[in-house]
Coordinates of C-alpha atoms in Angstrom, one line a residue:
Chain A
M117 CA -7.8 -136.2 28.6
N118 CA -7.4 -138.2 31.3
Q119 CA -11.5 -140.2 30.9
I120 CA -11.1 -140.2 35.0
L121 CA -10.9 -137.2 35.1
N122 CA -13.7 -136.5 32.6
L123 CA -15.9 -138.9 34.5
L124 CA -15.7 -137.2 37.9
A125 CA -15.6 -134.1 36.8
E126 CA -19.6 -134.8 35.7
D127 CA -20.1 -137.0 38.8
A128 CA -17.7 -137.0 41.5
S129 CA -20.1 -139.8 43.5
L130 CA -19.2 -142.2 40.9
S131 CA -17.6 -145.4 42.9
I132 CA -14.6 -147.5 41.9
H133 CA -16.6 -149.8 40.7
Q134 CA -18.2 -148.2 38.9
L135 CA -15.0 -146.0 37.2
A136 CA -13.6 -149.1 36.4
V137 CA -16.4 -150.4 34.2
M138 CA -17.1 -147.4 32.7
T139 CA -12.6 -147.0 31.6
G140 CA -12.9 -150.9 30.8
K141 CA -10.0 -150.4 33.5
S142 CA -9.7 -152.8 36.8
E143 CA -10.8 -151.5 40.3
E144 CA -7.2 -151.9 41.0
E145 CA -5.7 -149.0 38.4
V146 CA -8.7 -147.2 39.2
K147 CA -8.3 -146.6 42.5
K148 CA -4.2 -145.8 41.4
E149 CA -5.4 -143.7 39.4
K150 CA -7.6 -141.5 41.4
E151 CA -5.1 -141.7 44.5
M152 CA -1.8 -140.3 42.1
L153 CA -4.7 -137.3 41.0
E154 CA -5.5 -136.5 44.6
E155 CA -1.9 -136.5 46.1
A156 CA -0.6 -134.4 42.5
G157 CA -3.3 -131.6 43.5
I158 CA -5.1 -132.0 40.4
I159 CA -7.9 -133.2 42.3
K160 CA -9.0 -130.4 44.9
G161 CA -11.6 -132.1 46.3
Y162 CA -15.5 -133.7 45.5
R163 CA -18.2 -131.3 47.2
A164 CA -22.8 -131.8 46.2
V165 CA -23.8 -129.0 44.7
I166 CA -26.6 -127.9 46.2
D167 CA -29.1 -125.5 45.3
W168 CA -29.9 -123.8 48.8
D169 CA -32.8 -121.8 48.5
K170 CA -34.8 -124.9 48.4
T171 CA -33.5 -125.2 52.3
E172 CA -33.9 -123.4 55.4
K173 CA -30.2 -121.8 54.8
E174 CA -31.0 -118.3 54.5
D175 CA -27.2 -117.4 53.6
V176 CA -26.4 -114.5 50.7
T177 CA -23.5 -114.9 48.5
A178 CA -21.8 -112.0 47.0
L179 CA -19.5 -111.6 43.8
I180 CA -17.2 -108.7 44.7
E181 CA -14.9 -106.6 41.8
I182 CA -11.8 -106.3 43.3
R183 CA -9.6 -103.7 41.8
V184 CA -5.4 -103.9 43.9
S185 CA -2.4 -102.2 43.3
P186 CA 0.7 -104.3 43.6
K187 CA 3.8 -103.5 45.1
A188 CA 7.6 -105.2 44.3
H189 CA 7.4 -108.0 47.1
L190 CA 3.1 -107.9 46.9
G191 CA 2.3 -109.4 43.8
F192 CA -1.2 -110.6 42.3
D193 CA -0.7 -113.5 43.3
E194 CA 0.0 -112.8 47.1
I195 CA -2.8 -110.7 47.6
A196 CA -5.3 -112.9 45.6
R197 CA -4.4 -115.5 49.0
Q198 CA -4.2 -113.3 50.8
I199 CA -8.3 -112.5 50.0
A200 CA -8.5 -116.1 49.6
S201 CA -7.8 -117.0 53.0
F202 CA -11.3 -115.5 54.7
E203 CA -12.7 -118.1 55.7
E204 CA -15.7 -115.9 54.3
V205 CA -14.0 -115.8 51.1
E206 CA -15.1 -119.2 48.6
S207 CA -13.7 -118.5 45.5
V208 CA -11.3 -115.8 44.2
F209 CA -9.9 -115.7 40.9
L210 CA -7.4 -113.2 38.5
M211 CA -9.1 -111.3 36.0
S212 CA -8.3 -109.1 32.6
G213 CA -10.9 -106.4 32.1
S214 CA -12.1 -103.8 34.5
F215 CA -10.7 -104.8 37.6
D216 CA -8.2 -107.0 38.7
L217 CA -9.4 -110.0 41.2
C218 CA -13.2 -111.2 42.0
A219 CA -13.7 -112.9 45.1
T220 CA -17.3 -114.3 45.9
V221 CA -18.3 -114.4 49.8
V222 CA -20.4 -115.9 51.4
G223 CA -22.4 -114.6 54.3
K224 CA -25.7 -115.0 56.7
S225 CA -27.1 -112.6 55.5
L226 CA -26.7 -108.9 53.3
K227 CA -25.3 -106.8 56.8
E228 CA -22.4 -109.7 57.4
V229 CA -21.6 -109.8 53.7
A230 CA -21.4 -106.0 53.4
F231 CA -19.3 -106.2 57.1
F232 CA -16.8 -107.8 55.5
V233 CA -16.4 -106.0 53.1
S234 CA -15.7 -102.6 54.7
G235 CA -14.4 -104.4 57.5
K236 CA -12.2 -106.6 56.3
L237 CA -11.4 -106.4 52.3
G238 CA -12.0 -103.0 51.7
V239 CA -8.8 -102.0 54.4
M240 CA -6.1 -104.2 52.7
D241 CA -3.6 -102.3 51.9
S242 CA -3.4 -103.1 48.1
V243 CA -7.1 -103.1 47.4
L244 CA -8.1 -100.3 46.0
S245 CA -11.9 -100.3 45.5
C246 CA -14.6 -103.1 46.0
A247 CA -18.0 -103.1 43.5
T248 CA -20.2 -105.9 45.6
H249 CA -23.0 -107.4 43.7
F250 CA -25.4 -109.6 45.9
I251 CA -26.6 -112.9 43.6
L252 CA -29.8 -113.5 43.8
K253 CA -30.9 -116.4 41.8
K254 CA -29.0 -119.3 40.4
Y255 CA -29.9 -120.6 37.5
K256 CA -26.9 -122.4 37.1
D257 CA -24.1 -124.1 39.3
S258 CA -20.7 -126.2 38.2
G259 CA -22.9 -126.8 35.0
I260 CA -26.3 -128.1 36.2
S261 CA -29.4 -126.6 36.3
F262 CA -30.9 -125.5 38.8
G263 CA -34.5 -125.6 37.0
D264 CA -37.2 -127.6 37.0
E265 CA -35.4 -131.0 35.8
P266 CA -37.2 -131.7 31.5
E267 CA -39.6 -134.2 31.1
D268 CA -38.0 -136.7 29.0
E269 CA -40.9 -136.5 26.3
R270 CA -39.4 -139.7 24.6
G271 CA -41.5 -143.2 23.7
R272 CA -43.9 -141.3 21.1
E273 CA -41.7 -143.3 18.3
Chain B
M68 CA -74.3 -135.2 8.8
N69 CA -71.1 -135.8 10.7
A70 CA -68.7 -139.0 10.5
A71 CA -69.7 -141.1 13.0
A72 CA -73.7 -141.0 11.4
N73 CA -72.5 -142.4 8.5
E74 CA -70.2 -144.9 9.7
G75 CA -73.9 -147.3 9.6
F76 CA -73.7 -147.3 5.8
M77 CA -70.3 -148.2 5.4
D78 CA -68.3 -151.5 6.3
Y79 CA -65.1 -150.4 6.7
Q80 CA -62.7 -153.8 7.0
K81 CA -64.5 -154.2 2.6
L82 CA -63.1 -150.7 1.7
L83 CA -60.2 -151.0 3.2
N84 CA -57.0 -152.9 2.0
Q85 CA -56.6 -156.4 3.4
T86 CA -53.3 -156.5 3.3
V87 CA -53.1 -153.2 5.3
Q88 CA -55.7 -154.7 7.7
E89 CA -53.8 -157.8 8.7
I90 CA -50.2 -155.9 9.7
K91 CA -50.1 -155.8 13.4
P92 CA -49.0 -152.3 15.1
S93 CA -45.7 -152.1 16.4
G94 CA -44.8 -154.3 19.5
I95 CA -43.1 -151.6 20.8
R96 CA -45.2 -149.1 21.3
K97 CA -47.4 -151.2 23.5
Y98 CA -45.3 -150.6 26.1
F99 CA -44.8 -147.4 26.4
D100 CA -48.2 -146.8 26.7
L101 CA -48.8 -148.5 29.4
A102 CA -45.4 -146.9 30.9
H103 CA -47.4 -143.3 30.4
Q104 CA -50.8 -144.7 31.9
M105 CA -48.2 -145.5 35.3
K106 CA -46.2 -142.4 37.6
D107 CA -42.6 -143.2 38.5
V108 CA -41.7 -145.2 35.6
I109 CA -38.4 -145.2 34.5
S110 CA -38.2 -146.4 31.1
L111 CA -34.9 -148.2 29.3
G112 CA -37.2 -148.4 26.0
V113 CA -36.7 -145.6 24.1
G114 CA -34.9 -145.8 20.3
E115 CA -33.5 -142.1 20.3
P116 CA -30.8 -140.6 21.5
D117 CA -31.1 -138.1 25.2
F118 CA -28.5 -136.0 23.8
A119 CA -30.2 -132.9 21.9
T120 CA -29.0 -132.0 18.3
P121 CA -25.7 -130.6 18.7
W122 CA -26.4 -125.8 19.1
E123 CA -24.4 -125.4 15.7
I124 CA -26.8 -127.7 13.9
R125 CA -29.9 -126.5 15.6
Q126 CA -28.8 -122.5 14.9
A127 CA -27.7 -123.5 10.8
G128 CA -31.8 -125.0 10.9
I129 CA -33.0 -122.0 12.5
D130 CA -30.9 -119.3 9.7
S131 CA -31.8 -120.9 6.8
L132 CA -35.1 -120.5 8.2
K133 CA -34.4 -116.8 8.6
E134 CA -32.5 -116.7 5.3
R135 CA -36.8 -117.4 4.4
K136 CA -35.5 -120.7 3.1
T137 CA -38.6 -122.0 3.4
W138 CA -39.3 -123.9 -0.2
Y139 CA -39.3 -127.0 -1.5
T140 CA -35.8 -128.6 -2.7
A141 CA -35.1 -130.4 -5.7
N142 CA -36.3 -133.8 -5.3
R143 CA -33.0 -135.3 -4.6
G144 CA -32.4 -133.0 -2.0
L145 CA -30.4 -129.7 -1.8
E146 CA -27.3 -130.3 -3.9
K147 CA -25.1 -129.0 -1.9
L148 CA -26.1 -131.8 1.2
C149 CA -26.0 -134.4 -2.0
C150 CA -22.1 -133.4 -1.4
A151 CA -21.6 -133.3 1.5
I152 CA -22.8 -137.2 1.9
S153 CA -20.8 -137.8 -0.7
K154 CA -17.1 -136.3 0.4
Y155 CA -18.5 -138.2 3.7
Y156 CA -19.2 -141.1 2.0
M157 CA -15.5 -140.6 0.2
E158 CA -13.7 -140.2 3.2
R159 CA -15.3 -142.2 6.0
F160 CA -15.6 -145.6 3.7
G161 CA -13.9 -144.7 0.1
L162 CA -17.2 -144.9 -1.5
C163 CA -17.5 -143.0 -4.6
Y164 CA -21.5 -142.0 -5.2
A165 CA -22.3 -139.0 -7.6
P166 CA -24.1 -136.9 -5.7
N167 CA -26.4 -135.9 -9.0
A168 CA -27.3 -139.4 -10.0
E169 CA -27.1 -142.1 -6.5
I170 CA -27.8 -139.9 -3.6
M171 CA -31.0 -138.9 -3.0
V172 CA -31.8 -137.2 0.4
T173 CA -35.6 -138.8 2.6
V174 CA -37.5 -138.4 4.9
G175 CA -35.7 -140.1 7.5
G176 CA -33.7 -143.9 6.9
S177 CA -37.3 -144.9 7.3
E178 CA -39.0 -143.1 3.5
A179 CA -35.2 -144.3 2.4
L180 CA -36.6 -148.5 3.2
D181 CA -39.7 -147.8 2.5
L182 CA -38.9 -146.5 -0.9
A183 CA -35.9 -150.0 -1.7
I184 CA -38.4 -152.2 -1.0
R185 CA -41.1 -150.8 -3.0
A186 CA -38.7 -150.0 -5.9
L187 CA -37.5 -153.7 -5.9
I188 CA -40.7 -156.2 -5.3
S189 CA -43.3 -156.9 -6.7
P190 CA -46.0 -159.7 -6.2
G191 CA -44.5 -163.0 -5.0
D192 CA -40.9 -162.0 -4.6
E193 CA -39.3 -163.1 -2.0
V194 CA -37.3 -160.9 1.1
I195 CA -34.7 -162.3 3.0
I196 CA -35.4 -160.4 6.3
P197 CA -32.1 -161.3 9.3
Q198 CA -34.4 -161.0 13.2
P199 CA -34.6 -160.1 15.6
S200 CA -34.6 -156.5 14.2
F201 CA -36.3 -153.1 13.2
V202 CA -39.5 -153.8 12.9
C203 CA -40.7 -152.0 9.4
Y204 CA -39.3 -154.8 7.2
E205 CA -41.1 -156.9 7.0
P206 CA -45.2 -154.9 7.0
I207 CA -43.4 -152.8 4.0
T208 CA -42.5 -156.0 2.2
R209 CA -46.2 -157.5 2.7
L210 CA -47.6 -154.2 1.6
C211 CA -45.4 -154.7 -1.6
G212 CA -46.9 -158.0 -2.1
G213 CA -43.7 -159.2 -1.6
V214 CA -42.7 -162.4 0.9
P215 CA -40.8 -161.9 3.9
V216 CA -38.2 -164.7 4.6
I217 CA -36.9 -164.7 8.7
I218 CA -33.3 -166.0 8.7
E219 CA -33.2 -165.9 12.7
T220 CA -30.1 -165.0 14.0
K221 CA -29.1 -166.6 17.4
A222 CA -27.0 -164.9 20.7
E223 CA -24.7 -167.5 20.2
D224 CA -23.5 -166.0 16.7
S225 CA -23.6 -162.6 18.3
F226 CA -27.1 -162.0 16.8
K227 CA -24.7 -162.0 13.5
L228 CA -26.0 -162.8 10.6
R229 CA -24.2 -166.1 9.1
A230 CA -23.3 -167.2 5.3
K231 CA -24.8 -171.3 5.5
D232 CA -28.0 -170.0 7.1
L233 CA -28.0 -167.0 4.0
A234 CA -27.8 -169.2 1.3
A235 CA -29.8 -171.8 2.9
A236 CA -32.8 -168.6 2.7
I237 CA -32.2 -168.3 -0.6
T238 CA -34.5 -169.5 -4.0
E239 CA -35.2 -168.3 -7.1
K240 CA -37.9 -165.8 -5.7
T241 CA -35.6 -164.1 -3.7
K242 CA -34.8 -160.4 -4.8
L243 CA -33.0 -158.8 -1.9
L244 CA -31.8 -158.8 1.4
V245 CA -31.6 -156.7 4.1
L246 CA -28.6 -156.4 6.3
P247 CA -29.2 -154.2 9.2
F248 CA -26.0 -153.6 10.8
P249 CA -25.4 -152.2 13.3
A250 CA -28.6 -154.4 14.9
N251 CA -31.4 -152.6 16.6
P252 CA -32.0 -154.2 18.9
T253 CA -28.8 -156.7 19.7
G254 CA -26.6 -154.4 19.0
A255 CA -24.4 -156.6 17.4
V256 CA -22.4 -155.8 14.5
M257 CA -20.6 -157.2 11.1
R258 CA -17.2 -157.1 11.1
K259 CA -15.8 -157.1 7.7
E260 CA -15.1 -160.9 7.7
D261 CA -18.1 -161.4 8.3
L262 CA -19.5 -159.5 5.5
E263 CA -17.1 -161.1 3.4
E264 CA -18.5 -164.4 3.6
I265 CA -22.1 -162.5 3.3
A266 CA -20.8 -161.4 -0.1
E267 CA -19.3 -164.6 -1.0
V268 CA -22.5 -166.1 -0.9
L269 CA -24.2 -163.1 -3.1
R270 CA -21.7 -162.1 -5.7
E271 CA -22.8 -165.1 -8.3
K272 CA -26.5 -164.0 -8.0
E273 CA -28.9 -161.5 -8.8
I274 CA -30.3 -160.2 -5.7
M275 CA -30.1 -156.7 -4.0
I276 CA -29.1 -155.9 -1.1
L277 CA -30.9 -153.4 1.2
S278 CA -28.0 -152.2 4.1
D279 CA -30.1 -150.3 6.9
E280 CA -26.6 -148.5 8.0
I281 CA -28.5 -145.6 10.3
Y282 CA -25.6 -146.5 13.1
C283 CA -23.0 -146.4 10.9
E284 CA -21.8 -144.1 13.5
L285 CA -21.9 -145.7 17.0
T286 CA -20.2 -148.8 17.0
Y287 CA -17.5 -149.4 20.1
G288 CA -14.8 -152.2 19.1
S289 CA -14.3 -151.3 15.0
P290 CA -14.8 -149.0 12.9
H291 CA -18.2 -149.5 10.4
V292 CA -17.3 -152.0 7.2
S293 CA -20.1 -151.2 4.4
I294 CA -21.0 -154.4 2.4
A295 CA -20.4 -151.7 -0.2
Q296 CA -17.5 -151.8 1.0
L297 CA -16.8 -155.4 -0.9
E298 CA -15.5 -156.0 -4.3
G299 CA -18.0 -155.7 -6.7
M300 CA -20.9 -155.2 -3.8
Q301 CA -21.3 -151.6 -4.7
E302 CA -22.9 -152.6 -7.3
K303 CA -25.9 -155.1 -5.3
T304 CA -26.1 -152.6 -2.7
I305 CA -28.7 -149.7 -1.9
L306 CA -26.9 -148.3 1.2
V307 CA -29.3 -146.5 3.9
G308 CA -28.3 -144.4 6.3
G309 CA -29.2 -141.0 8.4
F310 CA -28.6 -138.0 10.6
S311 CA -31.3 -139.3 13.7
K312 CA -28.9 -141.6 15.2
S313 CA -26.0 -140.3 14.8
F314 CA -26.4 -136.1 15.5
A315 CA -29.0 -136.9 17.6
M316 CA -31.6 -135.6 14.7
T317 CA -34.6 -138.2 15.1
G318 CA -37.1 -134.8 15.0
W319 CA -36.0 -133.8 11.8
R320 CA -36.9 -136.6 9.7
L321 CA -33.5 -136.8 8.2
G322 CA -32.2 -139.6 5.9
Y323 CA -30.6 -140.6 2.2
A324 CA -29.8 -143.4 0.3
L325 CA -27.1 -144.3 -2.0
A326 CA -27.1 -146.5 -4.6
P327 CA -26.8 -147.8 -8.4
E328 CA -28.4 -144.9 -10.9
A329 CA -30.5 -147.4 -12.3
V330 CA -32.3 -147.8 -8.8
L331 CA -31.8 -145.1 -7.4
K332 CA -34.0 -143.4 -10.4
Q333 CA -37.0 -145.2 -10.2
M334 CA -36.7 -144.6 -5.7
L335 CA -36.4 -141.2 -6.7
K336 CA -40.0 -141.4 -9.0
I337 CA -42.1 -142.7 -5.4
H338 CA -40.4 -140.3 -3.8
Q339 CA -41.1 -137.2 -6.2
F340 CA -45.0 -138.2 -6.3
A341 CA -45.5 -139.0 -2.4
I342 CA -43.0 -136.7 -0.2
M343 CA -41.9 -134.4 -3.1
S344 CA -39.4 -133.5 -1.2
S345 CA -37.9 -133.7 2.1
P346 CA -37.7 -131.4 4.9
T347 CA -36.0 -127.9 4.0
T348 CA -34.6 -126.3 7.7
S349 CA -33.5 -130.4 8.0
Q350 CA -31.2 -129.7 5.1
Y351 CA -30.3 -127.2 5.6
A352 CA -28.6 -128.0 9.6
A353 CA -27.6 -131.3 8.2
I354 CA -25.5 -129.4 5.4
K355 CA -23.8 -127.7 9.0
A356 CA -23.8 -131.5 10.4
M357 CA -22.0 -132.9 7.6
S358 CA -19.2 -130.2 8.1
D359 CA -17.3 -131.4 11.4
Y360 CA -19.3 -134.8 11.5
E361 CA -16.3 -136.4 13.5
G362 CA -16.6 -133.5 15.7
Y363 CA -20.5 -133.9 16.8
I364 CA -20.8 -137.4 16.7
A365 CA -17.4 -138.4 19.1
P366 CA -18.3 -137.1 21.9
M367 CA -22.3 -138.8 22.3
R368 CA -20.5 -142.2 20.7
E369 CA -18.0 -141.6 23.7
E370 CA -20.6 -140.9 26.3
Y371 CA -22.8 -143.8 24.9
D372 CA -19.8 -146.3 25.4
R373 CA -19.2 -145.4 29.0
R374 CA -22.9 -146.1 29.5
R375 CA -22.9 -149.4 27.3
R376 CA -19.9 -150.7 29.9
L377 CA -22.0 -150.1 33.3
I378 CA -25.4 -151.4 31.7
V379 CA -24.1 -154.5 30.3
E380 CA -22.1 -154.9 33.6
G381 CA -25.0 -154.6 35.4
F382 CA -27.4 -157.2 33.6
N383 CA -24.2 -159.6 33.2
R384 CA -24.2 -159.3 36.9
L385 CA -27.8 -159.4 38.3
G386 CA -27.8 -163.2 35.9
L387 CA -29.3 -161.4 32.7
T388 CA -26.4 -162.3 30.3
C389 CA -25.8 -160.5 27.3
F390 CA -23.2 -160.9 25.0
Q391 CA -20.8 -158.0 24.1
P392 CA -22.6 -155.7 22.1
E393 CA -20.4 -153.0 19.9
G394 CA -22.8 -151.2 18.0
A395 CA -26.2 -149.4 18.2
F396 CA -27.4 -147.7 21.4
Y397 CA -29.7 -150.5 22.7
I398 CA -27.9 -154.5 24.6
F399 CA -30.0 -157.8 24.5
P400 CA -29.8 -159.8 27.8
S401 CA -31.3 -163.1 27.6
I402 CA -33.8 -163.3 30.7
K403 CA -34.8 -166.7 30.3
K404 CA -33.7 -167.9 33.9
T405 CA -36.6 -166.1 35.1
G406 CA -38.3 -169.0 33.4
L407 CA -41.0 -165.7 32.1
T408 CA -42.0 -165.3 28.5
S409 CA -40.5 -161.5 27.2
E410 CA -44.3 -160.0 27.6
E411 CA -44.5 -161.7 31.4
F412 CA -40.8 -160.6 32.0
C413 CA -41.7 -156.7 30.9
Q414 CA -45.3 -157.2 32.5
K415 CA -43.8 -158.2 35.6
L416 CA -41.1 -155.8 36.1
L417 CA -43.1 -153.0 35.1
Q418 CA -45.7 -153.2 37.4
E419 CA -43.8 -154.5 40.2
E420 CA -41.1 -152.6 40.0
R421 CA -41.9 -149.7 37.3
L422 CA -39.7 -150.1 35.1
A423 CA -39.6 -150.0 31.6
L424 CA -38.4 -152.2 28.5
V425 CA -39.7 -154.0 25.6
P426 CA -39.7 -157.5 24.7
G427 CA -37.6 -159.0 22.3
T428 CA -40.4 -160.9 20.5
A429 CA -41.4 -156.8 19.7
F430 CA -38.1 -157.6 17.1
G431 CA -39.0 -160.6 15.9
D432 CA -41.1 -164.2 17.1
C433 CA -37.1 -165.2 17.6
G434 CA -36.4 -162.2 20.1
E435 CA -38.5 -164.6 22.8
G436 CA -36.0 -165.1 25.5
Y437 CA -35.3 -161.9 25.4
V438 CA -35.6 -157.9 26.2
R439 CA -34.0 -155.2 24.7
V440 CA -32.4 -152.2 26.8
S441 CA -31.6 -149.0 24.7
Y442 CA -29.2 -146.9 26.8
A443 CA -29.8 -143.7 25.3
Y444 CA -30.4 -142.1 28.9
S445 CA -28.6 -140.5 31.9
L446 CA -25.6 -142.3 33.8
K447 CA -27.7 -141.4 36.4
H448 CA -31.0 -142.6 34.8
I449 CA -29.4 -145.9 33.9
T450 CA -28.1 -146.4 38.0
Q451 CA -31.3 -146.1 38.9
A452 CA -32.7 -148.3 36.5
L453 CA -30.5 -151.4 37.1
E454 CA -31.3 -150.6 41.3
R455 CA -34.3 -151.2 40.1
L456 CA -33.7 -154.4 38.0
E457 CA -32.0 -155.5 41.0
K458 CA -34.8 -155.3 43.6
F459 CA -36.8 -157.2 40.7
M460 CA -34.2 -160.1 40.4
K461 CA -34.4 -160.5 44.2
Q462 CA -36.8 -163.3 43.6
F463 CA -35.4 -165.2 41.1
D464 CA -32.4 -166.0 43.4

């Protein structure tokens, strides 16, 4: 596995210098490799993982199970891309199991998300049904725990 | 009448063993106690992994409890565990130890060290101890009436034990050489060629080696070599290992000793009377650990290696130079350019920047001018600590 990828997957804020030191490569090499990963579309972006509940922002997120009916010229991929193109949609996955696609949608209020589902998503020709689940509390996201950091209890040796 | 009221009659100093009273408490402790009293302290002081024991290993411990395995085990340890340890040494080092005669499971590597020294040392016997090194060898030797003979290893030798120093330290009374590599606190390792020189000195001598290899899985340059692997050395070696450092299992208290049957038999006797058997739950967990040792250790070793590179570069950049440590999870940088003693440096750093390190002198007088820095901490934590250190070092520019 690519070391740079592993490190960035854990902490995207690592500097070129830190990456170089940790992998034993030169800064020039790391810079080049990182750019290559970006250009190849392997690294898709860099975002902070934020616990919005600790801020003023009152966004709501919903997880929506979607059943669709693919057609000859409109397969799962095309439908998923159409759904992904709505700016309210944060992520879209193709699923196995009792529904086909799963999307997470962010809105300012329950109402806004509900209107998005009934007004934009649910009315799409290829969408058979939607089941909307609102996320009430986040415990862990992107591998980062949202609880209080456990105290380091070592040092009593 | 309570104990306090009784105290007037009791002359404890007279009652207590003189040797025990003369032993100083570990110098590592002091800084932890200080640090615990202050707020917002960041420490790079701790000598144990920050990882939790891999989940499957913990699960194996839990399963054993559910299965009502709550009794003593055999004195020597579970047969299955002794066999697993035997298999590990064969696969990893090509060393052959009989599970039912040359292996015993102990309460941490620490107990194994204690047993080995107690089994060998009579009053007046000399024990050669390279320093800076882990804190227990000297006091245990003294408790047995033995005489510690200290060899000071040096930064310019990458803190390796040199054959000429060993040869010079040997007398007719020498009974035991402690060989603690990969080393706490320096991170030094002995490569095969370094060990060959040591073996050459010992080959014709009746001296046992206590090889403390608790960090044997945590090497970053080349795989660990045990002195027992060298021609004619296994019969002279008591090899001590354990689960604490390699599998992040410090709290489980489980280690082991491998030694020639005649030696192990005596160690087992002390263990039998002093301990009975090592913790049963831990032994079941350890069987699981051994079932896929590389699978559990490799990810942690890789993570330590990254941190090691980051922290070595960080200290060197600030002028606190250290040689490239190749084992354990410590670096041992020189603080001589500050003009402070190790104690002063640590005290000042703790007071001014709330960063806790351990003075090199906790590991022997020759640790003066150095500090021990542990990188058993998250990258984020290490980065923060380096920032505090950078601020602190400005005054010495």
